[in-house]
Short mmCIF file of C-alpha atoms (C1' of nucleotides) in Angstrom, two decimals:
data_model
loop_
_atom_site.label_atom_id
_atom_site.label_comp_id
_atom_site.label_asym_id
_atom_site.label_seq_id
_atom_site.Cartn_x
_atom_site.Cartn_y
_atom_site.Cartn_z
CA MET A 1 26.20 29.18 -2.34
CA GLU A 2 27.59 29.53 -5.77
CA SER A 3 29.72 26.49 -5.33
CA LEU A 4 26.55 24.48 -5.10
CA GLY A 5 25.19 26.17 -8.15
CA ARG A 6 27.12 24.09 -10.62
CA GLN A 7 26.73 20.87 -8.79
CA SER A 8 25.43 18.25 -11.14
CA TYR A 9 21.85 17.24 -10.96
CA SER A 10 20.68 13.88 -9.80
CA ARG A 11 17.07 13.11 -10.12
CA LYS A 12 16.94 10.50 -7.43
CA GLU A 13 18.27 12.83 -4.84
CA LYS A 14 15.31 15.05 -5.47
CA SER A 15 12.66 12.41 -5.47
CA LEU A 16 9.50 12.57 -3.44
CA GLY A 17 10.58 9.41 -1.70
CA VAL A 18 13.72 11.02 -0.37
CA LEU A 19 11.78 14.09 0.59
CA VAL A 20 9.26 12.05 2.52
CA SER A 21 11.99 10.18 4.33
CA ASN A 22 13.52 13.45 5.34
CA PHE A 23 10.16 14.82 6.32
CA LEU A 24 9.49 11.84 8.53
CA ARG A 25 12.83 11.98 10.18
CA LEU A 26 12.31 15.63 10.84
CA TYR A 27 8.87 15.32 12.36
CA ASN A 28 8.57 11.82 13.72
CA ARG A 29 9.28 12.91 17.26
CA ASP A 30 7.24 13.10 20.37
CA ASP A 31 7.74 16.79 20.80
CA VAL A 32 6.37 17.63 17.40
CA ASP A 33 2.86 18.91 17.32
CA LEU A 34 2.29 21.46 14.62
CA ILE A 35 4.03 21.43 11.31
CA GLY A 36 4.26 24.69 9.44
CA LEU A 37 4.42 24.30 5.72
CA ASP A 38 6.89 27.12 5.29
CA ASP A 39 8.94 25.75 8.08
CA ALA A 40 8.98 22.32 6.52
CA ALA A 41 9.85 23.68 3.12
CA GLY A 42 12.65 25.71 4.59
CA LYS A 43 14.10 22.95 6.69
CA LEU A 44 13.87 20.41 3.93
CA GLY A 45 15.09 22.82 1.33
CA VAL A 46 12.30 22.35 -1.14
CA GLU A 47 9.57 24.45 -2.61
CA ARG A 48 6.25 24.68 -0.89
CA ARG A 49 4.61 22.90 -3.75
CA ARG A 50 6.43 19.71 -2.89
CA ILE A 51 5.40 19.89 0.72
CA TYR A 52 1.79 19.89 -0.41
CA ASP A 53 2.45 16.65 -2.24
CA VAL A 54 4.01 15.12 0.82
CA VAL A 55 1.40 16.13 3.36
CA ASN A 56 -1.43 15.19 1.06
CA ILE A 57 -0.16 11.68 0.72
CA LEU A 58 0.77 11.35 4.37
CA GLU A 59 -2.60 12.68 5.34
CA SER A 60 -4.27 9.99 3.32
CA ILE A 61 -3.01 7.38 5.77
CA GLY A 62 -3.40 9.49 8.87
CA LEU A 63 0.18 10.40 9.60
CA VAL A 64 -0.57 14.09 9.56
CA ALA A 65 -3.77 16.10 9.64
CA ARG A 66 -4.53 19.51 8.33
CA ARG A 67 -5.13 21.96 11.11
CA GLY A 68 -5.54 25.13 9.18
CA LYS A 69 -3.86 27.44 6.80
CA ASN A 70 -0.23 26.53 6.54
CA GLN A 71 -0.54 24.18 9.45
CA TYR A 72 -0.58 20.46 9.80
CA SER A 73 -0.38 18.44 12.94
CA TRP A 74 1.75 15.38 13.38
CA ARG A 75 -0.42 12.42 14.28
CA GLY A 76 2.21 9.76 14.17
CA PHE A 77 2.57 6.22 13.01
CA GLY A 78 0.22 5.02 15.69
CA GLN A 79 -2.62 6.57 13.76
CA VAL A 80 -1.90 4.63 10.62
CA PRO A 81 -3.35 1.22 11.52
CA PRO A 82 -6.79 2.53 12.42
CA VAL A 83 -6.85 4.47 9.22
CA LEU A 84 -5.83 1.41 7.27
CA SER A 85 -8.61 -0.44 9.00
CA LEU A 86 -11.12 2.15 7.94
CA LEU A 87 -9.77 2.20 4.44
CA LYS A 88 -10.08 -1.53 4.25
CA GLU A 89 -13.59 -1.40 5.51
CA GLU A 90 -14.46 1.32 3.08
CA GLY A 91 -12.75 -0.50 0.27
CA MET A 92 -14.51 -3.76 0.97
CA ARG A 93 -17.82 -2.04 1.19
CA GLU A 94 -17.26 -0.32 -2.10
CA LYS A 95 -16.15 -3.52 -3.68
CA PHE A 96 -18.33 -6.19 -2.24
CA GLY A 97 -20.71 -4.53 0.11
CA ILE A 98 -19.05 -6.43 2.93
CA ILE A 99 -17.64 -5.21 6.19
CA PRO A 100 -14.69 -7.29 7.29
CA CYS A 101 -14.64 -8.86 10.70
CA VAL A 102 -13.07 -6.53 13.25
CA THR A 103 -11.55 -7.79 16.48
CA ASN A 104 -11.99 -6.18 19.86
CA SER A 105 -8.54 -4.71 20.03
CA GLU A 106 -9.06 -3.28 16.61
CA MET A 107 -12.25 -1.66 17.70
CA VAL A 108 -10.48 0.22 20.48
CA LEU A 109 -8.16 1.94 18.10
CA TYR A 110 -10.90 2.27 15.59
CA ASP A 111 -13.03 4.19 18.04
CA GLN A 112 -10.19 6.41 19.08
CA VAL A 113 -9.85 7.55 15.55
CA ARG A 114 -13.49 8.03 15.03
CA GLU A 115 -13.75 10.39 17.94
CA GLU A 116 -11.63 12.91 16.18
CA PRO A 117 -12.66 14.45 12.95
CA LEU A 118 -10.10 12.55 11.04
CA LYS A 119 -10.52 13.32 7.41
CA LEU A 120 -10.91 9.94 5.86
CA SER A 121 -12.80 10.66 2.78
CA PRO A 122 -13.92 13.89 1.20
CA ASP A 123 -17.48 13.04 2.00
CA ASP A 124 -16.74 13.09 5.69
CA GLN A 125 -16.50 16.80 5.46
CA GLU A 126 -19.90 17.88 6.47
CA ASN A 127 -20.14 20.76 4.08
CA SER A 128 -19.40 20.29 0.47
CA PRO A 129 -19.23 23.81 -0.89
CA SER A 130 -19.73 22.99 -4.51
CA PRO A 131 -20.01 20.14 -6.96
CA LYS A 132 -17.01 21.59 -8.66
CA LEU A 133 -15.01 21.24 -5.50
CA ASP A 134 -16.19 17.68 -5.15
CA SER A 135 -14.92 16.79 -8.55
CA LYS A 136 -11.65 18.39 -7.68
CA LYS A 137 -11.44 16.34 -4.54
CA GLU A 138 -12.12 13.21 -6.44
CA LYS A 139 -9.01 13.84 -8.42
CA SER A 140 -6.89 14.82 -5.49
CA LEU A 141 -3.68 13.12 -4.67
CA TRP A 142 -5.10 12.40 -1.29
CA VAL A 143 -8.06 10.42 -2.59
CA LEU A 144 -5.94 8.71 -5.16
CA ALA A 145 -3.51 7.66 -2.45
CA GLN A 146 -6.28 6.27 -0.31
CA ASN A 147 -7.72 4.35 -3.20
CA PHE A 148 -4.31 3.03 -4.01
CA VAL A 149 -3.99 1.70 -0.48
CA LYS A 150 -7.45 0.21 -0.68
CA LEU A 151 -6.39 -1.72 -3.72
CA PHE A 152 -3.78 -3.51 -1.69
CA LEU A 153 -5.94 -3.99 1.34
CA CYS A 154 -8.89 -5.31 -0.56
CA SER A 155 -7.23 -7.24 -3.33
CA ASP A 156 -6.36 -10.90 -3.32
CA ASP A 157 -3.43 -10.24 -5.57
CA ASP A 158 -0.10 -10.04 -3.88
CA LEU A 159 1.32 -7.84 -6.59
CA ILE A 160 -0.25 -4.80 -8.13
CA THR A 161 1.08 -3.13 -11.22
CA LEU A 162 0.73 0.57 -11.78
CA ASP A 163 -1.06 -0.22 -14.97
CA GLY A 164 -3.54 -2.33 -13.13
CA ALA A 165 -3.91 0.27 -10.43
CA THR A 166 -4.51 2.98 -12.97
CA LYS A 167 -7.22 0.99 -14.62
CA ALA A 168 -8.76 0.04 -11.32
CA LEU A 169 -8.74 3.57 -10.02
CA LEU A 170 -10.03 5.19 -13.14
CA ASN A 171 -13.23 4.69 -14.95
CA VAL A 172 -12.42 2.65 -17.95
CA SER A 173 -12.59 4.45 -21.26
CA GLN A 174 -10.42 7.29 -20.12
CA ASP A 175 -8.48 9.04 -22.76
CA PRO A 176 -4.78 8.17 -22.92
CA MET A 177 -3.72 11.60 -21.79
CA ASN A 178 -5.78 11.43 -18.63
CA MET A 179 -4.32 8.01 -18.11
CA ARG A 180 -0.80 9.30 -18.41
CA THR A 181 -1.51 12.02 -15.90
CA LYS A 182 -2.93 9.55 -13.42
CA VAL A 183 -0.01 7.23 -13.81
CA ARG A 184 2.31 10.07 -13.01
CA ARG A 185 0.43 10.61 -9.79
CA LEU A 186 0.55 6.95 -8.96
CA TYR A 187 4.27 7.00 -9.41
CA ASP A 188 4.40 9.83 -6.92
CA ILE A 189 2.26 8.00 -4.43
CA ALA A 190 4.05 4.71 -4.89
CA ASN A 191 7.36 6.42 -4.32
CA VAL A 192 6.18 7.88 -1.09
CA PHE A 193 4.71 4.66 0.21
CA SER A 194 7.68 2.61 -0.81
CA SER A 195 10.06 5.00 0.84
CA MET A 196 7.99 4.48 3.97
CA ASN A 197 8.18 0.73 3.53
CA LEU A 198 4.46 0.43 3.25
CA ILE A 199 4.92 -1.19 -0.13
CA GLU A 200 7.90 -2.43 -2.03
CA LYS A 201 8.68 -2.31 -5.67
CA THR A 202 9.22 -5.59 -7.38
CA HIS A 203 8.34 -7.38 -10.61
CA ILE A 204 5.75 -9.75 -11.87
CA PRO A 205 7.83 -12.92 -12.17
CA GLU A 206 6.39 -14.01 -15.49
CA THR A 207 6.13 -10.75 -17.35
CA LYS A 208 8.87 -8.88 -15.54
CA LYS A 209 6.52 -5.95 -15.38
CA PRO A 210 7.14 -3.65 -12.46
CA ALA A 211 4.70 -4.11 -9.64
CA TYR A 212 4.24 -3.29 -6.00
CA ARG A 213 3.80 -5.54 -3.04
CA TRP A 214 2.06 -4.56 0.16
CA LEU A 215 4.42 -4.89 3.09
CA GLY A 216 1.94 -3.93 5.71
CA ALA A 217 1.94 -2.82 9.26
CA LYS A 218 4.98 -4.63 10.51
CA ALA A 219 7.04 -2.93 7.90
CA ILE A 220 5.81 0.44 9.04
CA ALA A 221 6.86 -0.31 12.56
CA ILE A 222 10.33 -0.88 11.25
CA ALA A 223 10.07 2.21 9.13
CA GLU A 224 9.09 4.25 12.09
CA ALA A 225 12.10 3.16 14.03
CA ARG A 226 14.15 3.95 11.01
CA PHE A 227 12.90 7.50 10.79
CA LEU A 228 14.11 8.12 14.29
CA ALA A 229 17.54 8.71 12.84
CA ALA A 230 19.07 5.47 13.92
CA PRO A 231 22.81 4.91 14.11
CA ALA A 232 24.68 3.24 11.31
CA SER A 233 24.51 -0.22 12.68
CA LEU A 234 20.78 -0.08 13.02
CA CYS A 235 20.24 1.78 9.78
CA ASP A 236 21.98 -0.94 7.93
CA ARG A 237 20.16 -3.64 9.71
CA ILE A 238 16.70 -2.45 9.02
CA GLU A 239 17.23 -0.66 5.77
CA PRO A 240 15.66 -2.58 2.93
CA ARG A 241 17.99 -3.65 0.19
CA LYS A 242 16.27 -1.91 -2.64
CA ARG A 243 16.23 1.81 -2.28
CA ALA A 244 18.39 3.84 -0.04
CA PHE A 245 15.64 6.28 0.69
CA GLY A 246 15.38 7.59 4.15
CA THR A 247 19.02 8.05 4.65
CA GLU A 248 19.83 11.19 2.78
CA ILE A 249 18.83 14.75 3.19
CA THR A 250 19.51 15.97 -0.24
CA ASN A 251 16.74 18.15 -1.41
CA PHE A 252 18.56 21.29 -0.69
CA THR A 253 20.87 21.58 -3.61
CA THR A 254 20.70 21.65 -7.34
CA LYS A 255 17.57 21.90 -9.33
CA ARG A 256 16.94 20.29 -12.61
CA ALA A 257 17.80 22.71 -15.36
CA LYS A 258 15.29 22.89 -18.14
CA THR A 259 17.97 22.61 -20.74
CA ASP A 260 21.28 22.46 -18.97
CA CYS A 261 21.35 18.85 -18.02
CA SER A 262 24.69 17.61 -16.88
CA LYS A 263 25.69 14.93 -19.28
CA ASP A 264 28.63 13.92 -17.23
CA ARG A 265 26.46 12.21 -14.72
CA LYS A 266 26.05 8.79 -16.18
CA HIS A 267 24.48 7.20 -13.18
CA TYR A 268 23.48 8.15 -9.71
CA GLU A 269 26.59 8.56 -7.76
CA SER A 270 24.79 6.34 -5.44
CA GLN A 271 26.17 7.75 -2.23
CA ASN A 272 27.80 10.91 -3.39
CA THR A 273 26.81 14.19 -1.87
CA CYS A 274 24.53 12.42 0.45
CA SER A 275 27.00 9.94 1.66
CA VAL A 276 28.68 12.63 3.67
CA ILE A 277 25.49 13.39 5.46
CA LYS A 278 24.54 9.78 5.61
CA GLN A 279 27.76 8.81 7.23
CA GLU A 280 27.64 11.62 9.68
CA GLN A 281 24.09 10.85 10.49
CA CYS A 282 24.83 7.32 11.31
CA ASP A 283 28.09 7.92 13.00
CA SER A 284 27.63 8.20 16.67
CA LYS A 285 31.07 9.68 17.15
CA THR A 286 30.13 12.88 15.39
CA ALA A 287 26.89 13.04 17.19
CA VAL A 288 27.50 15.66 19.81
CA LYS A 289 27.66 19.07 18.27
CA ARG A 290 24.81 21.41 18.91
CA PRO A 291 21.62 21.34 20.86
CA LEU A 292 18.46 20.64 18.95
CA PRO A 293 17.00 23.62 17.15
CA PRO A 294 13.77 24.96 18.53
CA ALA A 295 10.78 24.24 16.34
CA ASP A 296 10.82 27.60 14.65
CA THR A 297 7.54 28.05 12.91
CA SER A 298 7.62 31.79 12.73
CA LYS A 299 10.48 32.05 10.35
CA LYS A 300 9.39 32.50 6.78
CA THR A 301 12.12 30.86 4.87
CA ASN A 302 12.24 31.11 1.18
CA ALA A 303 12.19 27.61 -0.17
CA GLY A 304 15.32 26.71 -1.99
CA LYS A 305 17.41 29.40 -0.41
CA SER A 306 17.87 27.76 2.90
CA ASN A 307 20.62 25.36 2.20
CA ASN A 308 22.62 26.18 5.23
CA GLN A 309 19.69 26.08 7.49
CA SER A 310 18.67 22.75 6.07
CA ILE A 311 22.05 21.30 6.70
CA ASP A 312 22.10 22.69 10.19
CA VAL A 313 18.81 21.17 11.05
CA LEU A 314 19.72 17.89 9.54
CA GLU A 315 23.00 17.75 11.27
CA ASN A 316 21.26 18.42 14.49
CA LEU A 317 18.81 15.73 13.78
CA SER A 318 21.54 13.39 12.95
CA SER A 319 23.73 14.13 15.87
CA ALA A 320 22.19 14.99 19.16
CA HIS A 321 18.98 13.38 18.27
CA THR A 322 20.54 10.22 17.07
CA LEU A 323 22.29 9.64 20.32
CA GLN A 324 19.33 10.67 22.34
CA TYR A 325 16.98 8.34 20.64
CA CYS A 326 19.30 5.54 20.03
CA ASN A 327 20.61 5.31 23.53
CA HIS A 328 17.38 5.67 25.37
CA GLU A 329 14.53 4.73 23.21
CA LEU A 330 15.32 2.82 20.14
CA THR A 331 15.65 -0.57 21.68
CA GLY A 332 12.46 -0.19 23.60
CA LEU A 333 10.71 1.41 20.71
CA LEU A 334 11.24 -1.46 18.39
CA GLY A 335 9.70 -3.81 20.85
CA HIS A 336 6.96 -1.41 21.73
CA TYR A 337 5.82 -0.75 18.23
CA THR A 338 6.17 -4.29 17.12
CA GLU A 339 3.83 -5.10 19.94
CA THR A 340 1.39 -2.38 18.99
CA TRP A 341 1.43 -3.43 15.41
CA ARG A 342 1.27 -7.13 15.95
CA THR A 343 -2.46 -7.03 16.28
CA TRP A 344 -2.69 -5.29 12.99
CA HIS A 345 -0.13 -7.32 11.27
CA ALA A 346 -2.39 -10.26 10.75
CA GLU A 347 -4.87 -7.98 9.15
CA PHE A 348 -2.72 -5.75 7.02
CA GLY A 349 0.60 -7.43 6.65
CA ARG A 350 0.79 -10.15 4.14
CA LYS A 351 3.08 -12.94 5.23
"C1'" DA B 1 12.62 3.70 -26.87
"C1'" DC B 2 10.19 3.47 -23.06
"C1'" DA B 3 9.57 4.11 -18.02
"C1'" DT B 4 9.80 7.17 -14.44
"C1'" DC B 5 8.62 11.38 -12.16
"C1'" DC B 6 10.60 16.36 -11.11
"C1'" DC B 7 9.24 20.80 -11.69
"C1'" DG B 8 6.66 24.79 -11.82
"C1'" DC B 9 2.70 26.95 -14.33
"C1'" DC B 10 -1.59 28.48 -13.39
"C1'" DA B 11 -6.63 27.58 -12.10
"C1'" DT B 12 -9.06 27.62 -8.09
"C1'" DC B 13 -9.96 28.26 -3.37
"C1'" DT B 14 -9.60 30.76 1.04
"C1'" DC B 15 -8.79 34.55 3.82
"C1'" DG C 1 -6.77 41.28 -4.12
"C1'" DA C 2 -3.25 38.47 -2.14
"C1'" DG C 3 -1.78 34.42 -0.67
"C1'" DA C 4 -2.61 29.33 -0.19
"C1'" DT C 5 -3.55 25.15 -2.38
"C1'" DG C 6 -2.80 21.54 -5.53
"C1'" DG C 7 -4.15 19.55 -10.44
"C1'" DC C 8 -1.79 18.96 -14.25
"C1'" DG C 9 1.34 17.87 -18.04
"C1'" DG C 10 5.89 19.20 -20.35
"C1'" DG C 11 9.91 17.45 -20.69
"C1'" DA C 12 14.26 15.88 -18.23
"C1'" DT C 13 16.34 11.87 -16.36
"C1'" DG C 14 16.92 6.86 -15.73
"C1'" DT C 15 16.97 2.07 -17.53
#
DNA sequence: ACATCCCGCCATCTC
DNA sequence: GAGATGGCGGGATGT
């Protein structure tokens, strides 16, 4: 415990992107139904507050759905394309008053989603308790995330800068402070989506300004396979060059100290603490230790104090699960999901 | 210096 | 009233 206390702080290891990757690897399984927020926080070794960020963003694209107090359900990657379709439709309507052409196969999935009360926009909620609440919803991370996605789906531009997104998603004439706040949120959202491979960070060639490119459905299919805790060989093959998100479970250690920042850390020790876990996770030889932990939703773990538990869970995920999935399902899965997504690729995946 | 974004305070909502 | 939720922005970290 205490030995971890003085461990130097690395911001990247604590990023939302890493957290989301870990979250997805933890819950992207067939046997997952309900996700308890406390449980997630405990297993991932973060505060509850961060889990809210994660589920809000994931909910915006249909990966999870709120089921009640403290409870979300895992909907899975298969739910994303229909949601993207709806977002595109909604975005186009808002923008041009046009509904894009929808193919038959698209309609099937589209209808499936519609049957359930999938929360797609705040207005879908039949009862709007108060105008105040509405205005709060408008500002929510969830809505912002959806609008961010719409920008990509409905824009002709291949690249979107955060600046541009901020302006597009805010009424012009916002005060600079409000702007700053929004940009912070967009950074959060962009981190999450890029760690999922939905978008990728790049630069505007001319200006060198940072920008994001929509990668689309096909990329998600790959991402999904990736979050099944693939073995090293596969990890390396499908891991994008840019960020190493999705390979480390690292949110269980040091916190940023308000004042005590470790000066000795000049750069991210790119694969430091995590590399141990990363290696282990991808090393099939170490992958036979303990049986999988039961989905323990009853345990109220105090976020941040569950380091050992986190490691246990992650090791389990990385060992037994890796073998299980890799040996039996991964090969088939890749093909299966590529197939499922192919229909959508033309629509959502640029190039 | 500027870009990025973690962290946790605290207002608000829900039970 | 207590606990859940999540907007918000200070300020630390990264480039």
